[in-house]
């Protein structure tokens, strides 16, 4: 079974050919082997800031509004610059360290690319 291809969607090895297409028996995803590389690039994490600019790991961002912090008497002020962000899945999709607050998780809708 050297011609078996992994499913680009769920990475299952249980795929089979059907005419000129491949079908995954686990998630029922269908694809043409020639377009497999373009499907894999579409699954990457894409995070946008408040202005619609795409963010990447290591970028610097600026907070656009005061953000209250649980357990802290003072909020993160608008205009605070955050360096070297890391992107993640979920509601709070930016992990970072902010001077005076420590490790934080921010929503991308409250920052803009610096």
Coordinates of N, CA, C and O in Angstrom, one line a residue:
X1 N 0.8 -1.2 0.0 CA 0.0 0.0 0.0 C 0.9 1.2 0.0 O 0.7 2.1 0.8
X2 N 1.8 1.3 -0.9 CA 2.7 2.5 -1.0 C 2.0 3.7 -1.6 O 2.4 4.8 -1.4
X3 N 0.8 3.5 -2.3 CA 0.1 4.6 -2.9 C -0.9 5.2 -1.9 O -1.6 6.1 -2.3
X4 N -1.0 4.8 -0.7 CA -1.9 5.3 0.3 C -1.5 6.7 0.7 O -0.4 6.9 1.0
X5 N -2.4 7.7 0.6 CA -2.1 9.0 1.0 C -2.9 9.4 2.3 O -4.0 8.9 2.5
X6 N -2.3 10.2 3.1 CA -2.9 10.7 4.3 C -4.0 11.7 4.0 O -3.8 12.5 3.1
X7 N -5.1 11.7 4.7 CA -6.1 12.7 4.5 C -5.6 14.1 4.9 O -5.1 14.3 6.0
X8 N -5.7 15.1 4.1 CA -5.2 16.5 4.4 C -6.0 17.1 5.5 O -5.5 18.1 6.2
X9 N -7.2 16.7 5.8 CA -8.1 17.3 6.8 C -7.9 16.7 8.2 O -7.6 17.4 9.1
X10 N -7.9 15.4 8.3 CA -7.8 14.7 9.6 C -6.6 13.9 9.7 O -6.4 13.3 10.8
X11 N -5.7 13.8 8.7 CA -4.5 13.1 8.7 C -4.6 11.6 8.9 O -3.7 10.9 9.4
X12 N -5.8 11.0 8.6 CA -6.1 9.6 8.7 C -5.4 8.9 7.6 O -5.3 9.4 6.4
X13 N -4.9 7.6 7.8 CA -4.3 6.8 6.8 C -5.3 6.0 6.1 O -5.0 5.3 5.1
X14 N -6.6 6.0 6.5 CA -7.6 5.1 5.9 C -8.3 5.9 4.7 O -9.4 6.4 4.9
X15 N -7.6 6.0 3.6 CA -8.1 6.7 2.4 C -8.1 5.7 1.3 O -7.4 4.7 1.3
X16 N -9.0 6.0 0.3 CA -9.0 5.1 -0.8 C -9.3 5.9 -2.1 O -9.9 7.0 -2.0
X17 N -8.8 5.4 -3.3 CA -9.1 6.2 -4.5 C -10.5 5.9 -5.1 O -11.0 4.8 -4.9
X18 N -11.1 6.9 -5.7 CA -12.3 6.7 -6.4 C -12.2 7.5 -7.6 O -12.3 8.8 -7.6
X19 N -12.0 6.9 -8.8 CA -11.8 7.5 -10.1 C -10.5 8.4 -9.9 O -9.5 7.9 -9.6
X20 N -10.7 9.7 -10.1 CA -9.5 10.6 -10.0 C -9.4 11.3 -8.7 O -8.7 12.2 -8.5
X21 N -10.3 10.9 -7.7 CA -10.3 11.6 -6.4 C -9.9 10.6 -5.3 O -9.9 9.4 -5.5
X22 N -9.5 11.1 -4.2 CA -9.2 10.3 -3.0 C -10.3 10.6 -1.9 O -10.8 11.8 -1.9
X23 N -10.7 9.6 -1.2 CA -11.8 9.8 -0.2 C -11.3 9.2 1.2 O -10.7 8.2 1.2
X24 N -11.5 10.0 2.2 CA -11.1 9.6 3.6 C -12.3 8.8 4.2 O -13.5 9.3 4.2
X25 N -12.1 7.6 4.7 CA -13.2 6.8 5.3 C -13.5 7.3 6.7 O -14.5 6.8 7.2
X26 N -12.7 8.1 7.3 CA -12.9 8.6 8.6 C -13.8 9.9 8.7 O -14.7 9.9 9.4
X27 N -13.4 10.9 7.9 CA -14.1 12.1 7.9 C -14.9 12.4 6.6 O -15.5 13.4 6.5
X28 N -14.8 11.5 5.6 CA -15.4 11.6 4.3 C -15.0 12.8 3.5 O -15.8 13.3 2.7
X29 N -13.8 13.3 3.8 CA -13.3 14.4 3.0 C -12.8 13.9 1.6 O -12.2 12.8 1.5
X30 N -13.2 14.6 0.6 CA -12.8 14.2 -0.8 C -11.8 15.3 -1.4 O -12.0 16.5 -1.1
X31 N -10.8 14.8 -2.0 CA -9.8 15.8 -2.6 C -9.2 15.1 -3.8 O -9.2 13.9 -4.0
X32 N -8.6 15.9 -4.7 CA -7.8 15.4 -5.8 C -6.4 15.5 -5.3 O -5.9 16.5 -4.7
X33 N -5.6 14.4 -5.6 CA -4.2 14.4 -5.1 C -3.4 15.6 -5.6 O -2.5 16.0 -4.9
X34 N -3.7 16.1 -6.7 CA -2.9 17.3 -7.3 C -3.2 18.5 -6.4 O -2.3 19.4 -6.4
X35 N -4.3 18.7 -5.8 CA -4.6 19.9 -5.0 C -4.3 19.7 -3.5 O -4.7 20.5 -2.7
X36 N -3.7 18.6 -3.1 CA -3.4 18.3 -1.7 C -2.6 19.3 -1.0 O -2.8 19.7 0.1
X37 N -1.6 19.8 -1.7 CA -0.7 20.8 -1.0 C -1.4 22.1 -0.8 O -1.1 22.8 0.2
X38 N -2.4 22.5 -1.6 CA -3.1 23.8 -1.4 C -4.1 23.6 -0.2 O -4.4 24.6 0.4
X39 N -4.6 22.5 0.0 CA -5.5 22.3 1.1 C -4.8 22.4 2.5 O -5.3 22.9 3.4
X40 N -3.6 21.8 2.5 CA -2.8 21.9 3.8 C -2.5 23.3 4.2 O -2.5 23.6 5.4
X41 N -2.2 24.2 3.3 CA -1.9 25.6 3.6 C -3.2 26.3 4.1 O -3.0 27.3 4.8
X42 N -4.3 25.9 3.8 CA -5.6 26.6 4.2 C -5.9 26.3 5.7 O -6.7 27.0 6.3
X43 N -5.3 25.2 6.2 CA -5.6 24.8 7.6 C -4.8 25.6 8.6 O -4.9 25.3 9.8
X44 N -3.9 26.5 8.2 CA -3.0 27.2 9.2 C -3.8 28.2 10.0 O -4.9 28.7 9.5
X45 N -3.4 28.5 11.1 CA -4.0 29.4 12.0 C -3.9 30.8 11.5 O -2.8 31.3 11.2
X46 N -5.0 31.5 11.3 CA -5.0 32.9 10.8 C -5.7 33.8 11.8 O -6.9 33.6 12.1
X47 N -4.9 34.7 12.4 CA -5.4 35.6 13.4 C -5.3 37.0 12.9 O -4.3 37.4 12.4
X48 N -6.4 37.8 12.9 CA -6.5 39.2 12.5 C -6.6 40.1 13.6 O -7.3 39.8 14.6
X49 N -6.0 41.3 13.5 CA -6.1 42.3 14.5 C -7.4 43.1 14.3 O -8.2 42.8 13.4
X50 N -7.6 44.2 15.1 CA -8.8 45.0 15.0 C -9.0 45.7 13.6 O -10.1 46.0 13.2
X51 N -7.9 45.9 12.9 CA -7.9 46.5 11.6 C -7.9 45.6 10.4 O -7.9 46.0 9.3
X52 N -7.9 44.3 10.7 CA -7.9 43.3 9.7 C -6.6 42.8 9.2 O -6.5 42.1 8.2
X53 N -5.5 43.3 9.8 CA -4.1 42.9 9.5 C -3.8 41.5 10.1 O -4.2 41.2 11.2
X54 N -3.2 40.6 9.3 CA -2.8 39.3 9.8 C -1.7 39.4 10.8 O -0.7 40.0 10.5
X55 N -1.8 38.7 11.9 CA -0.8 38.7 12.9 C 0.0 37.4 12.8 O -0.6 36.3 12.4
X56 N 1.3 37.4 13.2 CA 2.1 36.2 13.2 C 2.9 36.1 14.5 O 3.0 37.1 15.2
X57 N 3.4 35.0 14.8 CA 4.2 34.8 16.0 C 5.4 35.7 16.0 O 6.0 35.9 15.0
X58 N 5.7 36.4 17.1 CA 6.8 37.3 17.2 C 6.5 38.7 16.9 O 7.3 39.6 17.0
X59 N 5.3 39.0 16.4 CA 4.9 40.4 16.1 C 4.8 41.2 17.3 O 4.7 40.7 18.5
X60 N 4.8 42.5 17.2 CA 4.5 43.5 18.2 C 3.1 44.1 18.0 O 2.8 44.4 16.8
X61 N 2.3 44.2 19.0 CA 1.0 44.8 18.9 C 0.8 45.9 20.0 O 1.5 46.0 20.9
X62 N -0.3 46.7 19.7 CA -0.6 47.8 20.7 C -2.1 47.6 21.1 O -2.9 47.3 20.3
X63 N -2.3 47.7 22.4 CA -3.7 47.6 23.0 C -4.4 48.8 22.6 O -3.9 49.9 22.7
X64 N -5.7 48.7 22.1 CA -6.5 49.8 21.6 C -7.5 50.4 22.6 O -8.1 51.4 22.4
X65 N -7.7 49.6 23.7 CA -8.6 50.1 24.7 C -8.2 49.6 26.1 O -7.5 48.6 26.2
X66 N -8.6 50.3 27.2 CA -8.3 49.8 28.5 C -9.0 48.5 28.7 O -10.1 48.3 28.5
X67 N -8.1 47.5 29.2 CA -8.6 46.2 29.5 C -8.5 45.8 30.9 O -7.4 45.8 31.5
X68 N -9.6 45.6 31.6 CA -9.6 45.2 33.0 C -8.9 43.8 33.2 O -9.0 42.9 32.4
X69 N -8.1 43.7 34.3 CA -7.4 42.4 34.6 C -8.0 41.9 35.9 O -8.0 42.6 36.9
X70 N -8.4 40.6 35.9 CA -8.9 40.0 37.2 C -7.8 40.0 38.2 O -6.7 39.5 37.9
X71 N -8.0 40.4 39.4 CA -7.1 40.3 40.5 C -6.1 41.5 40.5 O -5.2 41.5 41.3
X72 N -6.3 42.4 39.6 CA -5.4 43.6 39.6 C -6.2 44.8 39.7 O -7.3 45.0 39.1
X73 N -5.8 45.8 40.5 CA -6.5 47.0 40.7 C -6.5 48.0 39.5 O -7.3 48.8 39.4
X74 N -5.5 47.8 38.7 CA -5.4 48.7 37.5 C -5.5 47.9 36.2 O -5.1 46.8 36.1
X75 N -6.1 48.6 35.2 CA -6.3 47.9 33.9 C -5.0 48.0 33.0 O -4.1 48.8 33.3
X76 N -5.0 47.3 31.9 CA -4.0 47.4 30.9 C -4.4 48.6 30.1 O -5.5 48.6 29.5
X77 N -3.6 49.7 30.1 CA -4.0 51.0 29.5 C -4.0 50.9 27.9 O -3.1 50.1 27.4
X78 N -4.8 51.6 27.3 CA -4.8 51.7 25.8 C -3.4 52.3 25.4 O -2.9 53.3 26.1
X79 N -2.8 51.8 24.4 CA -1.5 52.3 23.9 C -0.4 51.5 24.5 O 0.8 51.7 24.1
X80 N -0.6 50.5 25.3 CA 0.4 49.6 25.8 C 1.0 48.8 24.7 O 0.2 48.1 24.0
X81 N 2.3 48.8 24.5 CA 2.9 48.0 23.4 C 3.3 46.7 24.0 O 3.9 46.6 25.0
X82 N 2.9 45.6 23.2 CA 3.2 44.2 23.6 C 4.1 43.6 22.6 O 3.8 43.6 21.4
X83 N 5.3 43.2 23.0 CA 6.3 42.6 22.0 C 6.3 41.1 22.1 O 5.9 40.5 23.1
X84 N 6.7 40.5 21.0 CA 6.9 39.0 20.9 C 5.7 38.2 21.3 O 5.7 37.4 22.2
X85 N 4.6 38.4 20.5 CA 3.3 37.6 20.8 C 3.4 36.2 20.3 O 4.2 35.9 19.4
X86 N 2.6 35.3 20.8 CA 2.5 34.0 20.4 C 1.0 33.7 20.1 O 0.2 34.0 21.0
X87 N 0.7 33.1 19.0 CA -0.7 32.9 18.6 C -1.1 31.5 19.0 O -0.3 30.6 19.0
X88 N -2.4 31.4 19.4 CA -3.0 30.1 19.8 C -4.4 30.0 19.4 O -5.0 31.0 19.1
X89 N -5.0 28.8 19.5 CA -6.4 28.6 19.2 C -7.2 29.1 20.4 O -6.7 29.1 21.5
X90 N -8.5 29.4 20.2 CA -9.4 29.7 21.3 C -9.9 31.1 21.3 O -9.6 31.9 20.4
X91 N -10.6 31.5 22.3 CA -11.2 32.8 22.4 C -10.1 33.9 22.6 O -10.1 34.9 21.9
X92 N -9.2 33.6 23.5 CA -8.1 34.5 23.8 C -6.9 34.0 23.0 O -6.2 33.1 23.4
X93 N -6.7 34.5 21.8 CA -5.8 33.8 20.8 C -4.4 34.4 20.8 O -3.7 34.1 19.9
X94 N -4.1 35.3 21.7 CA -2.7 35.9 21.8 C -2.2 35.6 23.2 O -2.8 36.0 24.2
X95 N -1.0 35.0 23.3 CA -0.3 34.8 24.5 C 0.9 35.7 24.5 O 1.6 35.8 23.5
X96 N 1.1 36.4 25.6 CA 2.2 37.4 25.7 C 2.6 37.7 27.1 O 1.9 37.2 28.1
X97 N 3.6 38.4 27.3 CA 4.0 38.9 28.6 C 4.0 40.4 28.5 O 4.5 41.1 27.6
X98 N 3.3 41.0 29.5 CA 3.2 42.5 29.6 C 3.9 43.0 30.8 O 3.7 42.4 31.9
X99 N 4.7 44.0 30.6 CA 5.5 44.6 31.8 C 4.5 45.0 32.9 O 3.6 45.8 32.6
X100 N 4.7 44.6 34.1 CA 3.9 45.0 35.2 C 2.7 44.1 35.4 O 2.0 44.2 36.5
X101 N 2.4 43.2 34.5 CA 1.3 42.3 34.6 C 1.7 40.8 34.5 O 1.1 39.9 35.1
X102 N 2.8 40.5 33.8 CA 3.2 39.1 33.6 C 2.6 38.5 32.4 O 2.2 39.2 31.5
X103 N 2.4 37.2 32.4 CA 1.9 36.4 31.3 C 0.4 36.7 31.2 O -0.3 36.7 32.2
X104 N -0.1 37.0 30.0 CA -1.5 37.3 29.7 C -1.9 36.6 28.5 O -1.2 36.2 27.6
X105 N -3.3 36.5 28.4 CA -3.9 36.0 27.1 C -4.8 37.1 26.7 O -5.7 37.6 27.5
X106 N -4.7 37.6 25.5 CA -5.5 38.7 24.9 C -6.3 38.2 23.8 O -6.0 37.3 23.1
X107 N -7.4 38.9 23.5 CA -8.2 38.7 22.3 C -7.6 39.6 21.2 O -7.3 40.8 21.5
X108 N -7.6 39.1 20.0 CA -7.0 39.9 18.9 C -7.8 41.1 18.5 O -7.3 42.0 17.9
X109 N -9.1 41.1 18.9 CA -10.0 42.2 18.5 C -9.7 43.5 19.3 O -10.1 44.5 19.0
X110 N -8.8 43.3 20.4 CA -8.5 44.5 21.2 C -7.1 45.0 21.0 O -6.6 45.8 21.8
X111 N -6.4 44.5 19.9 CA -5.1 45.0 19.6 C -5.0 45.4 18.1 O -5.8 45.0 17.3
X112 N -3.9 46.2 17.8 CA -3.6 46.5 16.5 C -2.1 46.2 16.3 O -1.3 46.3 17.2
X113 N -1.8 45.9 15.1 CA -0.4 45.6 14.8 C 0.5 46.9 14.9 O 0.1 47.9 14.4
X114 N 1.6 46.8 15.6 CA 2.4 48.0 15.8 C 3.5 48.1 14.7 O 3.8 47.2 14.1

